[in-house]
Amino acid sequence: MISMKIPNLKDAKVRTRNKSITKENEYILNDNLRVLGKGKTYFVKTYGCQMNEHDSENIKAILEDMSFTEVDDMEKADLIILNTCAIRENAHNKVFGMLGRIKHLKESRPDIITGVCGCMVQEESVVEEIMTKYKWIDIVFGTHNIHNLPNILNTSLAKNKLEVEVLSIEGDVLENIPVKRENPYKAWVNIMYGCDKFCTYCIVPYTRGKQRSREPKYILEEVEKLVKDGYKEVTLLGQNVNAYGKDLEINYTMANLLEDVAKTGIERVRFVTSHPWDFNDDMINIIAKYDNIMPYIHLPLQSGSSRILKLMGRRYTKEEYLELYNKLRSKVPNCSITTDIIVGFPGETEEDFNETLDVVEKCKYDSAFTFIFSPRIGTPACRMLDETPKEVKEQRLYKLNDLVNKYAKEANDNYENKVVKVLLEGYSSKDKDMLMGYTETMKLVNVKADSKYIGQIVDVKITDVKTWSMDGIIVD
Ligand code: SAH
Ligand code: SF4
Ligand code: F3S
């Protein structure tokens, strides 16, 4: 008998008034599990946002606790895990495409163990599909029970059968999960989990559970340790970081947290993602006050039409967004601001779309991620009447992208001949003779420099500007 815990969107939507609970000892590894992976290799492929990237860092650490060794070639791995994203349809399609490839691999190497986890398997339709069409998969686990991976894996191996454990719960805060950091200079730090905003198009509140803030002391301990270990940069992670602390028993906000993290002395502090709704003056003042809080803000717009924003459940109007935007620009000088925009939301007219173009004209973003609306089963927008033809939506996307690219290039042009601080992280992927890194404002810079500079923040003079990157040389 296959033992299973299957997700359902109805439970995933529930929000009670119960406080979230911090658990310090939830991840336990028995001695027999510590050697389960001895002599075996693993490969984790990550889809989706920074939170998923960071979850993969947890998954990798857990697998290494079990004595598995990482390989960077999927074809050579004994255990393959896909950490999936459910945000848009094409994310789904990519994963199912990859499952086809893995099936092929498994035909020549039947011993391969395959796992699927992350946001997609929080959806009941996906788990049903796996259980009927992809029975050869060994384990399925969700976003709430990564810590239980060793037991899920062990059970599946013992029974030689598909083991599914996905919980549709609000979730707790688990504090003792190990992490294998991908980058030795920059670290992700979760400050909150889940989301309670329920924007009408978005699946995240269903796949990640309710908003749960980590208690400040755990976050600050983590950052202090990172400083000691030589990290230069932390990115504070959450779906809606500005709402940090609202669910805590103590009176402690994102502005308080930003200030305390800045005071640890870490050289660079970043945070994603900000929802315009909770972006208050306290936060702006703290960003402006501390030099080590980076002048880079991702401020998702989604639509420039107040009518569509209302249908999206975003709780701000075009005018309110612009007011906040202008305030940020004036109070945080030289700040770079990026955004996310959806075109083709159900009922979006040409007039609505022109409002979006108008906001882009006014804000002249440093860059923007642009998407065509993708209906997600279970969300309110999925049930809204959507009569705009696909071709029209595509045309809108192209038009929007042209405008976005124009301003991205303009914003970068301002950097020509300027000297900026760049944290050099490693070799450029395109040119192995160059090093790469990011400016304080999150611009990608390729620098001709000796490898001894890797891991350092250096002054770089920008010599050439392109739309998506810049070239520069180190100045002393
Ligand atoms: N928490 C962040 C967004 C996380 S999802 C915020 O509130 O800003 C990242 C982006 O994906 C969103 O900003 C949105 O632009 C896009 N997105 C989310 N759901 C989508 C959908 N159903 N179709 C198309 N784009 C979507
Ligand atoms: Fe999704 Fe809205 Fe939450 Fe962002 S704030 S994760 S878009 S529901
Ligand atoms: Fe995707 Fe889940 Fe992140 S749906 S965007 S991986 S929270």
Short mmCIF file of C-alpha atoms and ligand atoms in Angstrom, two decimals:
data_model
loop_
_atom_site.label_atom_id
_atom_site.label_comp_id
_atom_site.label_asym_id
_atom_site.label_seq_id
_atom_site.Cartn_x
_atom_site.Cartn_y
_atom_site.Cartn_z
CA MET A 1 0.00 0.00 0.00
CA ILE A 2 1.36 3.42 -0.93
CA SER A 3 1.38 5.68 2.11
CA MET A 4 0.26 9.10 1.13
CA LYS A 5 -0.54 12.55 2.31
CA ILE A 6 -2.07 14.44 -0.57
CA PRO A 7 -2.52 18.22 -0.82
CA ASN A 8 -5.76 20.06 -1.38
CA LEU A 9 -6.29 23.70 -2.26
CA LYS A 10 -9.30 24.09 0.02
CA ASP A 11 -7.26 23.40 3.16
CA ALA A 12 -4.34 25.38 1.75
CA LYS A 13 -6.53 28.49 1.65
CA VAL A 14 -7.58 28.35 5.30
CA ARG A 15 -6.24 31.05 7.61
CA THR A 16 -6.99 30.67 11.32
CA ARG A 17 -6.14 33.13 14.06
CA ASN A 18 -3.68 30.65 15.55
CA LYS A 19 -0.22 32.06 16.14
CA SER A 20 2.52 30.34 14.23
CA ILE A 21 4.80 28.24 16.38
CA THR A 22 8.59 28.26 16.31
CA LYS A 23 10.06 24.76 16.50
CA GLU A 24 13.75 24.34 17.23
CA ASN A 25 14.05 20.56 17.11
CA GLU A 26 11.88 19.41 14.26
CA TYR A 27 14.72 18.15 12.06
CA ILE A 28 16.08 14.96 13.57
CA LEU A 29 18.34 12.49 11.84
CA ASN A 30 18.73 8.97 13.21
CA ASP A 31 22.05 7.19 12.83
CA ASN A 32 20.72 4.76 10.24
CA LEU A 33 19.60 7.68 8.06
CA ARG A 34 22.97 9.37 8.35
CA VAL A 35 24.50 6.66 6.17
CA LEU A 36 21.61 6.07 3.77
CA GLY A 37 23.35 7.93 0.97
CA LYS A 38 26.84 6.55 1.47
CA GLY A 39 28.57 6.11 -1.88
CA LYS A 40 25.63 7.73 -3.70
CA THR A 41 25.41 11.04 -5.54
CA TYR A 42 22.62 13.60 -5.84
CA PHE A 43 21.55 16.40 -8.16
CA VAL A 44 19.00 19.08 -7.24
CA LYS A 45 17.40 21.20 -9.96
CA THR A 46 15.64 24.36 -8.84
CA TYR A 47 12.85 26.24 -10.59
CA GLY A 48 11.25 29.45 -9.34
CA CYS A 49 12.08 32.24 -6.97
CA GLN A 50 14.83 32.96 -4.45
CA MET A 51 12.84 31.21 -1.76
CA ASN A 52 12.99 28.02 -3.75
CA GLU A 53 16.71 28.54 -4.34
CA HIS A 54 17.16 28.81 -0.62
CA ASP A 55 14.98 25.75 0.04
CA SER A 56 17.27 23.83 -2.30
CA GLU A 57 20.20 24.91 -0.12
CA ASN A 58 18.37 23.27 2.79
CA ILE A 59 17.60 20.15 0.78
CA LYS A 60 21.25 19.81 -0.23
CA ALA A 61 22.45 20.13 3.35
CA ILE A 62 19.97 17.47 4.48
CA LEU A 63 21.12 15.12 1.72
CA GLU A 64 24.75 15.67 2.72
CA ASP A 65 23.82 14.93 6.34
CA MET A 66 22.65 11.59 4.91
CA SER A 67 26.09 11.11 3.25
CA PHE A 68 25.00 11.81 -0.33
CA THR A 69 27.56 13.72 -2.46
CA GLU A 70 26.59 16.46 -4.93
CA VAL A 71 27.31 16.13 -8.65
CA ASP A 72 26.68 18.82 -11.24
CA ASP A 73 25.66 16.45 -14.02
CA MET A 74 22.14 15.09 -13.67
CA GLU A 75 22.96 12.09 -15.87
CA LYS A 76 25.50 10.89 -13.33
CA ALA A 77 23.37 11.28 -10.21
CA ASP A 78 21.87 8.40 -8.22
CA LEU A 79 19.25 10.71 -6.72
CA ILE A 80 17.59 13.49 -8.73
CA ILE A 81 15.35 16.05 -7.02
CA LEU A 82 13.31 18.66 -8.86
CA ASN A 83 12.37 21.61 -6.67
CA THR A 84 9.45 23.06 -8.61
CA CYS A 85 7.60 26.36 -9.07
CA ALA A 86 3.88 26.79 -9.71
CA ILE A 87 3.71 30.49 -10.46
CA ARG A 88 2.92 30.23 -14.19
CA GLU A 89 2.01 27.52 -16.64
CA ASN A 90 5.40 27.47 -18.36
CA ALA A 91 7.06 26.62 -15.05
CA HIS A 92 4.80 23.54 -14.93
CA ASN A 93 5.57 22.57 -18.48
CA LYS A 94 9.31 22.76 -17.91
CA VAL A 95 9.06 20.35 -14.99
CA PHE A 96 6.92 17.83 -16.86
CA GLY A 97 9.36 18.07 -19.78
CA MET A 98 12.21 17.29 -17.41
CA LEU A 99 10.30 14.34 -15.94
CA GLY A 100 10.16 12.91 -19.47
CA ARG A 101 13.95 13.16 -19.71
CA ILE A 102 14.41 11.53 -16.32
CA LYS A 103 12.11 8.66 -17.32
CA HIS A 104 14.44 8.05 -20.22
CA LEU A 105 17.45 8.04 -17.92
CA LYS A 106 15.68 5.64 -15.62
CA GLU A 107 15.17 3.17 -18.42
CA SER A 108 18.93 2.79 -18.79
CA ARG A 109 19.67 3.12 -15.05
CA PRO A 110 16.65 1.71 -13.17
CA ASP A 111 18.26 2.35 -9.77
CA ILE A 112 17.99 6.13 -10.08
CA ILE A 113 15.87 7.62 -7.30
CA THR A 114 13.66 10.55 -8.33
CA GLY A 115 12.02 13.15 -6.11
CA VAL A 116 9.71 16.04 -6.88
CA CYS A 117 9.12 18.80 -4.34
CA GLY A 118 8.35 22.52 -4.07
CA CYS A 119 5.33 24.60 -4.95
CA MET A 120 3.95 22.53 -7.83
CA VAL A 121 3.32 19.47 -5.70
CA GLN A 122 1.30 21.58 -3.28
CA GLU A 123 -1.33 21.49 -6.04
CA GLU A 124 -3.64 18.49 -5.95
CA SER A 125 -3.92 18.30 -9.74
CA VAL A 126 -0.15 17.89 -10.06
CA VAL A 127 0.04 15.16 -7.43
CA GLU A 128 -2.87 13.34 -9.11
CA GLU A 129 -1.03 13.50 -12.42
CA ILE A 130 2.13 12.14 -10.83
CA MET A 131 0.26 9.31 -9.15
CA THR A 132 -1.46 8.24 -12.34
CA LYS A 133 1.02 9.01 -15.10
CA TYR A 134 4.39 9.19 -13.35
CA LYS A 135 4.20 6.31 -10.88
CA TRP A 136 7.88 5.62 -11.38
CA ILE A 137 8.74 8.69 -9.29
CA ASP A 138 9.95 7.66 -5.84
CA ILE A 139 9.19 10.58 -3.55
CA VAL A 140 6.98 13.65 -3.52
CA PHE A 141 7.22 16.14 -0.67
CA GLY A 142 5.93 19.68 -0.23
CA THR A 143 7.11 23.06 1.00
CA HIS A 144 6.11 22.44 4.64
CA ASN A 145 8.01 19.22 5.28
CA ILE A 146 11.46 19.52 3.75
CA HIS A 147 12.84 18.55 7.16
CA ASN A 148 11.16 15.15 6.83
CA LEU A 149 12.94 14.30 3.57
CA PRO A 150 15.16 11.61 5.18
CA ASN A 151 12.18 9.66 6.49
CA ILE A 152 10.17 10.04 3.28
CA LEU A 153 13.14 8.80 1.27
CA ASN A 154 13.78 5.93 3.64
CA THR A 155 10.17 4.76 3.53
CA SER A 156 10.07 4.88 -0.25
CA LEU A 157 13.29 2.89 -0.56
CA ALA A 158 12.15 0.29 1.95
CA LYS A 159 8.85 -0.25 0.13
CA ASN A 160 10.25 0.36 -3.33
CA LYS A 161 7.17 2.47 -4.00
CA LEU A 162 6.10 6.05 -4.57
CA GLU A 163 5.90 7.90 -1.27
CA VAL A 164 3.87 11.11 -1.21
CA GLU A 165 3.83 13.49 1.73
CA VAL A 166 2.45 16.96 1.01
CA LEU A 167 0.79 18.92 3.78
CA SER A 168 -1.82 21.60 3.11
CA ILE A 169 -1.41 23.48 6.36
CA GLU A 170 -0.75 27.03 7.47
CA GLY A 171 2.72 26.00 8.60
CA ASP A 172 5.13 26.63 11.47
CA VAL A 173 8.56 28.19 11.65
CA LEU A 174 11.31 25.57 11.81
CA GLU A 175 14.65 26.79 13.11
CA ASN A 176 17.11 23.92 12.95
CA ILE A 177 17.24 23.02 9.26
CA PRO A 178 20.80 22.85 7.93
CA VAL A 179 21.90 24.85 4.89
CA LYS A 180 24.54 24.35 2.23
CA ARG A 181 25.15 27.83 0.84
CA GLU A 182 25.82 28.07 -2.87
CA ASN A 183 27.75 31.31 -2.74
CA PRO A 184 30.59 32.00 -0.26
CA TYR A 185 30.04 35.78 -0.26
CA LYS A 186 26.28 36.29 -0.55
CA ALA A 187 23.69 34.53 1.56
CA TRP A 188 19.92 34.21 1.48
CA VAL A 189 18.24 34.63 4.86
CA ASN A 190 14.56 33.82 5.26
CA ILE A 191 12.80 36.36 7.40
CA MET A 192 9.29 35.12 6.80
CA TYR A 193 7.42 32.31 5.13
CA GLY A 194 4.11 32.19 3.30
CA CYS A 195 1.83 35.01 2.22
CA ASP A 196 -1.59 36.28 3.30
CA LYS A 197 -2.12 38.82 0.54
CA PHE A 198 -4.07 36.49 -1.76
CA CYS A 199 -3.64 38.62 -4.89
CA THR A 200 -6.35 37.11 -7.07
CA TYR A 201 -4.01 35.72 -9.75
CA CYS A 202 -1.43 34.22 -7.41
CA ILE A 203 -0.93 30.64 -6.25
CA VAL A 204 1.75 31.38 -3.62
CA PRO A 205 -0.58 31.79 -0.60
CA TYR A 206 -1.84 28.27 -1.37
CA THR A 207 1.57 26.67 -1.93
CA ARG A 208 3.43 28.35 0.93
CA GLY A 209 0.87 28.73 3.70
CA LYS A 210 0.15 31.64 5.98
CA GLN A 211 2.50 34.51 6.66
CA ARG A 212 4.88 33.45 9.44
CA SER A 213 7.67 35.79 10.50
CA ARG A 214 10.81 34.35 12.03
CA GLU A 215 11.56 35.74 15.46
CA PRO A 216 14.18 38.51 15.18
CA LYS A 217 16.70 36.81 17.45
CA TYR A 218 17.06 33.83 15.09
CA ILE A 219 17.48 36.09 12.05
CA LEU A 220 20.06 38.28 13.78
CA GLU A 221 22.00 35.25 15.06
CA GLU A 222 22.10 33.90 11.53
CA VAL A 223 23.35 37.19 10.09
CA GLU A 224 25.94 37.61 12.86
CA LYS A 225 27.28 34.16 12.09
CA LEU A 226 27.44 35.00 8.40
CA VAL A 227 29.47 38.13 9.18
CA LYS A 228 31.89 36.01 11.24
CA ASP A 229 32.15 33.50 8.41
CA GLY A 230 33.23 36.25 6.01
CA TYR A 231 30.01 36.80 4.06
CA LYS A 232 29.73 40.25 2.50
CA GLU A 233 26.05 40.35 1.62
CA VAL A 234 22.72 39.07 2.89
CA THR A 235 19.39 39.13 1.11
CA LEU A 236 16.42 39.01 3.44
CA LEU A 237 13.76 36.84 1.86
CA GLY A 238 9.98 36.83 1.98
CA GLN A 239 7.04 37.12 -0.42
CA ASN A 240 6.07 40.37 1.18
CA VAL A 241 8.91 41.44 3.45
CA ASN A 242 7.40 44.81 4.35
CA ALA A 243 4.72 43.00 6.33
CA TYR A 244 7.44 41.34 8.40
CA GLY A 245 6.59 41.18 12.10
CA LYS A 246 2.87 41.86 11.80
CA ASP A 247 2.18 38.30 12.90
CA LEU A 248 4.63 38.35 15.83
CA GLU A 249 3.54 38.78 19.45
CA ILE A 250 6.14 41.51 19.95
CA ASN A 251 6.00 44.97 18.47
CA TYR A 252 8.76 44.72 15.89
CA THR A 253 8.55 45.78 12.24
CA MET A 254 10.53 45.46 9.01
CA ALA A 255 12.07 48.87 9.74
CA ASN A 256 13.32 47.55 13.11
CA LEU A 257 14.68 44.41 11.51
CA LEU A 258 16.43 46.28 8.69
CA GLU A 259 18.09 48.55 11.22
CA ASP A 260 19.22 45.67 13.44
CA VAL A 261 20.55 43.70 10.47
CA ALA A 262 22.41 46.81 9.23
CA LYS A 263 23.95 47.19 12.69
CA THR A 264 25.49 43.70 12.55
CA GLY A 265 28.06 45.32 10.28
CA ILE A 266 27.42 43.07 7.26
CA GLU A 267 28.65 45.05 4.28
CA ARG A 268 25.54 44.73 2.14
CA VAL A 269 21.91 44.21 3.07
CA ARG A 270 19.25 43.52 0.45
CA PHE A 271 15.65 42.42 0.72
CA VAL A 272 13.00 40.95 -1.61
CA THR A 273 10.11 41.26 -2.29
CA SER A 274 8.38 44.45 -1.29
CA HIS A 275 4.66 44.84 -1.76
CA PRO A 276 3.82 48.55 -2.18
CA TRP A 277 1.01 48.21 0.39
CA ASP A 278 3.19 47.87 3.48
CA PHE A 279 6.06 50.14 2.40
CA ASN A 280 5.96 52.80 5.13
CA ASP A 281 8.01 55.91 5.90
CA ASP A 282 9.88 54.22 8.76
CA MET A 283 11.24 51.71 6.31
CA ILE A 284 12.21 54.34 3.75
CA ASN A 285 14.00 56.39 6.42
CA ILE A 286 16.02 53.38 7.58
CA ILE A 287 17.00 52.49 4.01
CA ALA A 288 18.15 56.07 3.50
CA LYS A 289 20.00 56.19 6.83
CA TYR A 290 22.25 53.14 6.55
CA ASP A 291 24.96 52.96 3.90
CA ASN A 292 25.04 49.19 4.08
CA ILE A 293 21.36 48.86 3.14
CA MET A 294 21.61 48.74 -0.62
CA PRO A 295 19.83 51.37 -2.71
CA TYR A 296 17.97 48.78 -4.73
CA ILE A 297 14.25 48.16 -4.44
CA HIS A 298 12.10 45.68 -6.26
CA LEU A 299 8.65 47.23 -6.23
CA PRO A 300 6.15 45.10 -8.17
CA LEU A 301 3.56 47.16 -10.03
CA GLN A 302 1.59 44.33 -11.71
CA SER A 303 -0.66 46.79 -13.57
CA GLY A 304 -0.87 50.54 -14.07
CA SER A 305 -4.65 50.50 -14.25
CA SER A 306 -6.42 51.16 -10.94
CA ARG A 307 -9.38 49.17 -12.23
CA ILE A 308 -7.24 46.09 -12.90
CA LEU A 309 -5.29 46.57 -9.66
CA LYS A 310 -8.59 46.34 -7.84
CA LEU A 311 -9.51 43.13 -9.65
CA MET A 312 -6.06 41.81 -8.79
CA GLY A 313 -6.65 42.55 -5.10
CA ARG A 314 -3.46 44.61 -4.88
CA ARG A 315 -4.96 47.25 -2.53
CA TYR A 316 -3.32 50.29 -4.13
CA THR A 317 -4.20 52.58 -7.02
CA LYS A 318 -2.03 53.83 -9.83
CA GLU A 319 -1.73 57.17 -8.05
CA GLU A 320 -0.76 55.64 -4.71
CA TYR A 321 1.90 53.54 -6.39
CA LEU A 322 3.35 56.59 -8.16
CA GLU A 323 3.35 58.56 -4.93
CA LEU A 324 5.34 55.84 -3.17
CA TYR A 325 7.65 55.51 -6.14
CA ASN A 326 8.43 59.22 -6.16
CA LYS A 327 8.98 59.26 -2.42
CA LEU A 328 11.51 56.44 -2.74
CA ARG A 329 13.30 58.20 -5.57
CA SER A 330 13.58 61.44 -3.62
CA LYS A 331 14.49 59.97 -0.23
CA VAL A 332 16.89 57.29 -1.44
CA PRO A 333 19.08 59.07 -3.98
CA ASN A 334 20.69 56.98 -6.73
CA CYS A 335 18.35 54.17 -5.85
CA SER A 336 17.60 51.66 -8.56
CA ILE A 337 14.04 50.42 -8.80
CA THR A 338 12.80 47.36 -10.65
CA THR A 339 9.35 45.88 -11.00
CA ASP A 340 7.09 42.99 -12.05
CA ILE A 341 4.27 43.54 -14.52
CA ILE A 342 1.49 41.22 -15.71
CA VAL A 343 -0.24 41.87 -19.05
CA GLY A 344 -3.48 40.28 -20.17
CA PHE A 345 -5.14 39.95 -16.78
CA PRO A 346 -8.80 38.92 -17.36
CA GLY A 347 -10.74 41.88 -18.73
CA GLU A 348 -7.66 44.06 -19.37
CA THR A 349 -8.60 46.51 -22.14
CA GLU A 350 -6.33 48.50 -24.41
CA GLU A 351 -7.06 51.46 -22.18
CA ASP A 352 -5.96 49.55 -19.07
CA PHE A 353 -2.82 48.43 -20.83
CA ASN A 354 -2.04 52.02 -21.83
CA GLU A 355 -2.20 52.93 -18.14
CA THR A 356 0.52 50.35 -17.51
CA LEU A 357 2.63 51.87 -20.29
CA ASP A 358 2.03 55.27 -18.75
CA VAL A 359 3.41 54.14 -15.38
CA VAL A 360 6.46 52.64 -17.08
CA GLU A 361 6.97 55.96 -18.91
CA LYS A 362 6.80 57.81 -15.63
CA CYS A 363 8.90 55.44 -13.54
CA LYS A 364 11.57 54.62 -16.11
CA TYR A 365 12.44 51.41 -14.26
CA ASP A 366 15.97 50.12 -14.10
CA SER A 367 14.47 46.88 -15.31
CA ALA A 368 11.27 44.88 -15.14
CA PHE A 369 10.13 41.28 -15.22
CA THR A 370 7.12 41.08 -17.49
CA PHE A 371 4.65 38.23 -17.77
CA ILE A 372 1.48 37.24 -19.59
CA PHE A 373 -1.25 36.36 -17.09
CA SER A 374 -1.33 32.63 -16.48
CA PRO A 375 -4.53 31.22 -14.93
CA ARG A 376 -3.77 29.15 -11.81
CA ILE A 377 -6.37 26.59 -10.77
CA GLY A 378 -7.99 27.49 -7.46
CA THR A 379 -7.31 31.24 -7.63
CA PRO A 380 -10.16 33.75 -8.10
CA ALA A 381 -8.68 35.20 -11.32
CA CYS A 382 -8.81 31.75 -12.89
CA ARG A 383 -12.60 31.96 -12.74
CA MET A 384 -12.82 35.48 -14.23
CA LEU A 385 -14.01 35.94 -17.80
CA ASP A 386 -10.95 36.31 -20.02
CA GLU A 387 -11.79 37.15 -23.61
CA THR A 388 -8.59 38.81 -24.79
CA PRO A 389 -7.03 36.69 -27.54
CA LYS A 390 -3.58 35.25 -26.90
CA GLU A 391 -2.11 37.21 -29.85
CA VAL A 392 -3.30 40.51 -28.37
CA LYS A 393 -1.68 39.64 -25.04
CA GLU A 394 1.55 38.76 -26.83
CA GLN A 395 1.50 42.05 -28.71
CA ARG A 396 1.06 43.88 -25.42
CA LEU A 397 3.99 42.02 -23.92
CA TYR A 398 6.26 42.91 -26.87
CA LYS A 399 5.25 46.54 -26.72
CA LEU A 400 5.82 46.66 -22.98
CA ASN A 401 9.19 44.93 -23.28
CA ASP A 402 10.36 47.44 -25.88
CA LEU A 403 9.59 50.26 -23.50
CA VAL A 404 11.12 48.49 -20.51
CA ASN A 405 14.32 47.77 -22.45
CA LYS A 406 14.58 51.37 -23.61
CA TYR A 407 14.55 52.63 -20.03
CA ALA A 408 16.82 49.84 -18.80
CA LYS A 409 19.43 50.95 -21.30
CA GLU A 410 18.90 54.61 -20.38
CA ALA A 411 19.33 53.84 -16.70
CA ASN A 412 22.53 51.95 -17.43
CA ASP A 413 23.85 54.72 -19.68
CA ASN A 414 24.06 56.95 -16.62
CA TYR A 415 26.81 54.69 -15.32
CA GLU A 416 29.21 55.31 -18.18
CA ASN A 417 32.60 56.50 -16.82
CA LYS A 418 31.30 56.43 -13.24
CA VAL A 419 33.15 54.64 -10.45
CA VAL A 420 30.95 52.17 -8.57
CA LYS A 421 31.41 49.53 -5.89
CA VAL A 422 31.18 45.95 -7.13
CA LEU A 423 31.24 42.75 -5.09
CA LEU A 424 33.21 40.40 -7.34
CA GLU A 425 31.78 36.91 -7.01
CA GLY A 426 33.63 34.81 -9.54
CA TYR A 427 34.31 34.29 -13.20
CA SER A 428 31.93 35.63 -15.83
CA SER A 429 29.91 32.82 -17.43
CA LYS A 430 30.38 34.32 -20.90
CA ASP A 431 34.08 35.17 -20.73
CA LYS A 432 36.31 33.17 -18.42
CA ASP A 433 38.96 35.93 -18.50
CA MET A 434 36.56 38.31 -16.81
CA LEU A 435 35.24 38.46 -13.28
CA MET A 436 31.60 39.30 -12.56
CA GLY A 437 29.72 40.95 -9.76
CA TYR A 438 26.96 43.36 -8.86
CA THR A 439 26.90 47.04 -8.00
CA GLU A 440 25.10 48.28 -4.92
CA THR A 441 22.19 49.01 -7.24
CA MET A 442 22.18 45.42 -8.53
CA LYS A 443 23.71 46.07 -11.95
CA LEU A 444 25.69 43.19 -13.40
CA VAL A 445 29.28 44.24 -14.17
CA ASN A 446 31.99 42.24 -15.93
CA VAL A 447 35.46 43.31 -14.91
CA LYS A 448 38.84 42.47 -16.35
CA ALA A 449 40.69 41.72 -13.14
CA ASP A 450 42.93 39.25 -11.39
CA SER A 451 41.22 36.34 -9.61
CA LYS A 452 42.67 37.53 -6.30
CA TYR A 453 39.84 40.08 -6.22
CA ILE A 454 37.15 37.40 -6.02
CA GLY A 455 35.16 37.90 -2.83
CA GLN A 456 36.08 41.56 -2.49
CA ILE A 457 34.13 44.77 -2.91
CA VAL A 458 36.18 46.91 -5.30
CA ASP A 459 35.90 50.29 -7.01
CA VAL A 460 35.19 49.78 -10.68
CA LYS A 461 35.12 52.36 -13.45
CA ILE A 462 32.42 51.58 -15.99
CA THR A 463 33.85 51.60 -19.50
CA ASP A 464 31.04 50.13 -21.59
CA VAL A 465 27.30 49.95 -21.05
CA LYS A 466 24.86 47.43 -22.55
CA THR A 467 21.17 46.84 -21.88
CA TRP A 468 21.61 44.04 -19.34
CA SER A 469 25.21 44.40 -18.18
CA MET A 470 28.23 46.66 -18.11
CA ASP A 471 32.00 46.28 -18.47
CA GLY A 472 34.52 47.97 -16.24
CA ILE A 473 38.05 48.12 -14.88
CA ILE A 474 39.27 48.25 -11.31
CA VAL A 475 40.52 51.64 -10.11
CA ASP A 476 42.76 52.04 -7.09
N1 SAH B 1 5.46 38.33 -3.66
C1 SAH B 1 5.79 39.03 -4.82
C2 SAH B 1 5.61 38.25 -6.10
C3 SAH B 1 6.00 36.84 -6.18
S1 SAH B 1 5.61 36.05 -7.67
C4 SAH B 1 4.91 40.29 -4.90
O1 SAH B 1 3.86 40.35 -4.36
O2 SAH B 1 5.29 41.19 -5.56
C5 SAH B 1 6.60 36.96 -8.84
C6 SAH B 1 5.82 37.61 -9.91
O3 SAH B 1 5.18 36.66 -10.73
C7 SAH B 1 4.69 38.49 -9.45
O4 SAH B 1 5.14 39.74 -9.03
C8 SAH B 1 3.81 38.57 -10.67
O5 SAH B 1 4.19 39.63 -11.51
C9 SAH B 1 4.07 37.26 -11.37
N2 SAH B 1 2.93 36.37 -11.28
C10 SAH B 1 2.40 35.82 -10.17
N3 SAH B 1 1.31 35.07 -10.48
C11 SAH B 1 1.16 35.15 -11.82
C12 SAH B 1 0.23 34.61 -12.75
N4 SAH B 1 -0.78 33.84 -12.36
N5 SAH B 1 0.39 34.90 -14.07
C13 SAH B 1 1.41 35.69 -14.49
N6 SAH B 1 2.30 36.23 -13.65
C14 SAH B 1 2.19 35.97 -12.33
FE1 SF4 B 2 1.42 36.41 -4.62
FE2 SF4 B 2 0.44 38.76 -3.95
FE3 SF4 B 2 1.53 37.18 -2.08
FE4 SF4 B 2 3.06 38.36 -3.91
S1 SF4 B 2 1.84 39.39 -2.34
S2 SF4 B 2 3.15 36.23 -3.25
S3 SF4 B 2 1.77 38.33 -5.74
S4 SF4 B 2 -0.32 36.77 -3.24
FE1 F3S B 3 7.33 29.73 -7.64
FE2 F3S B 3 6.72 28.94 -5.24
FE3 F3S B 3 8.45 30.86 -5.56
S1 F3S B 3 5.31 29.19 -6.90
S2 F3S B 3 7.78 31.84 -7.42
S3 F3S B 3 8.69 28.79 -6.22
S4 F3S B 3 7.02 30.65 -3.89
#
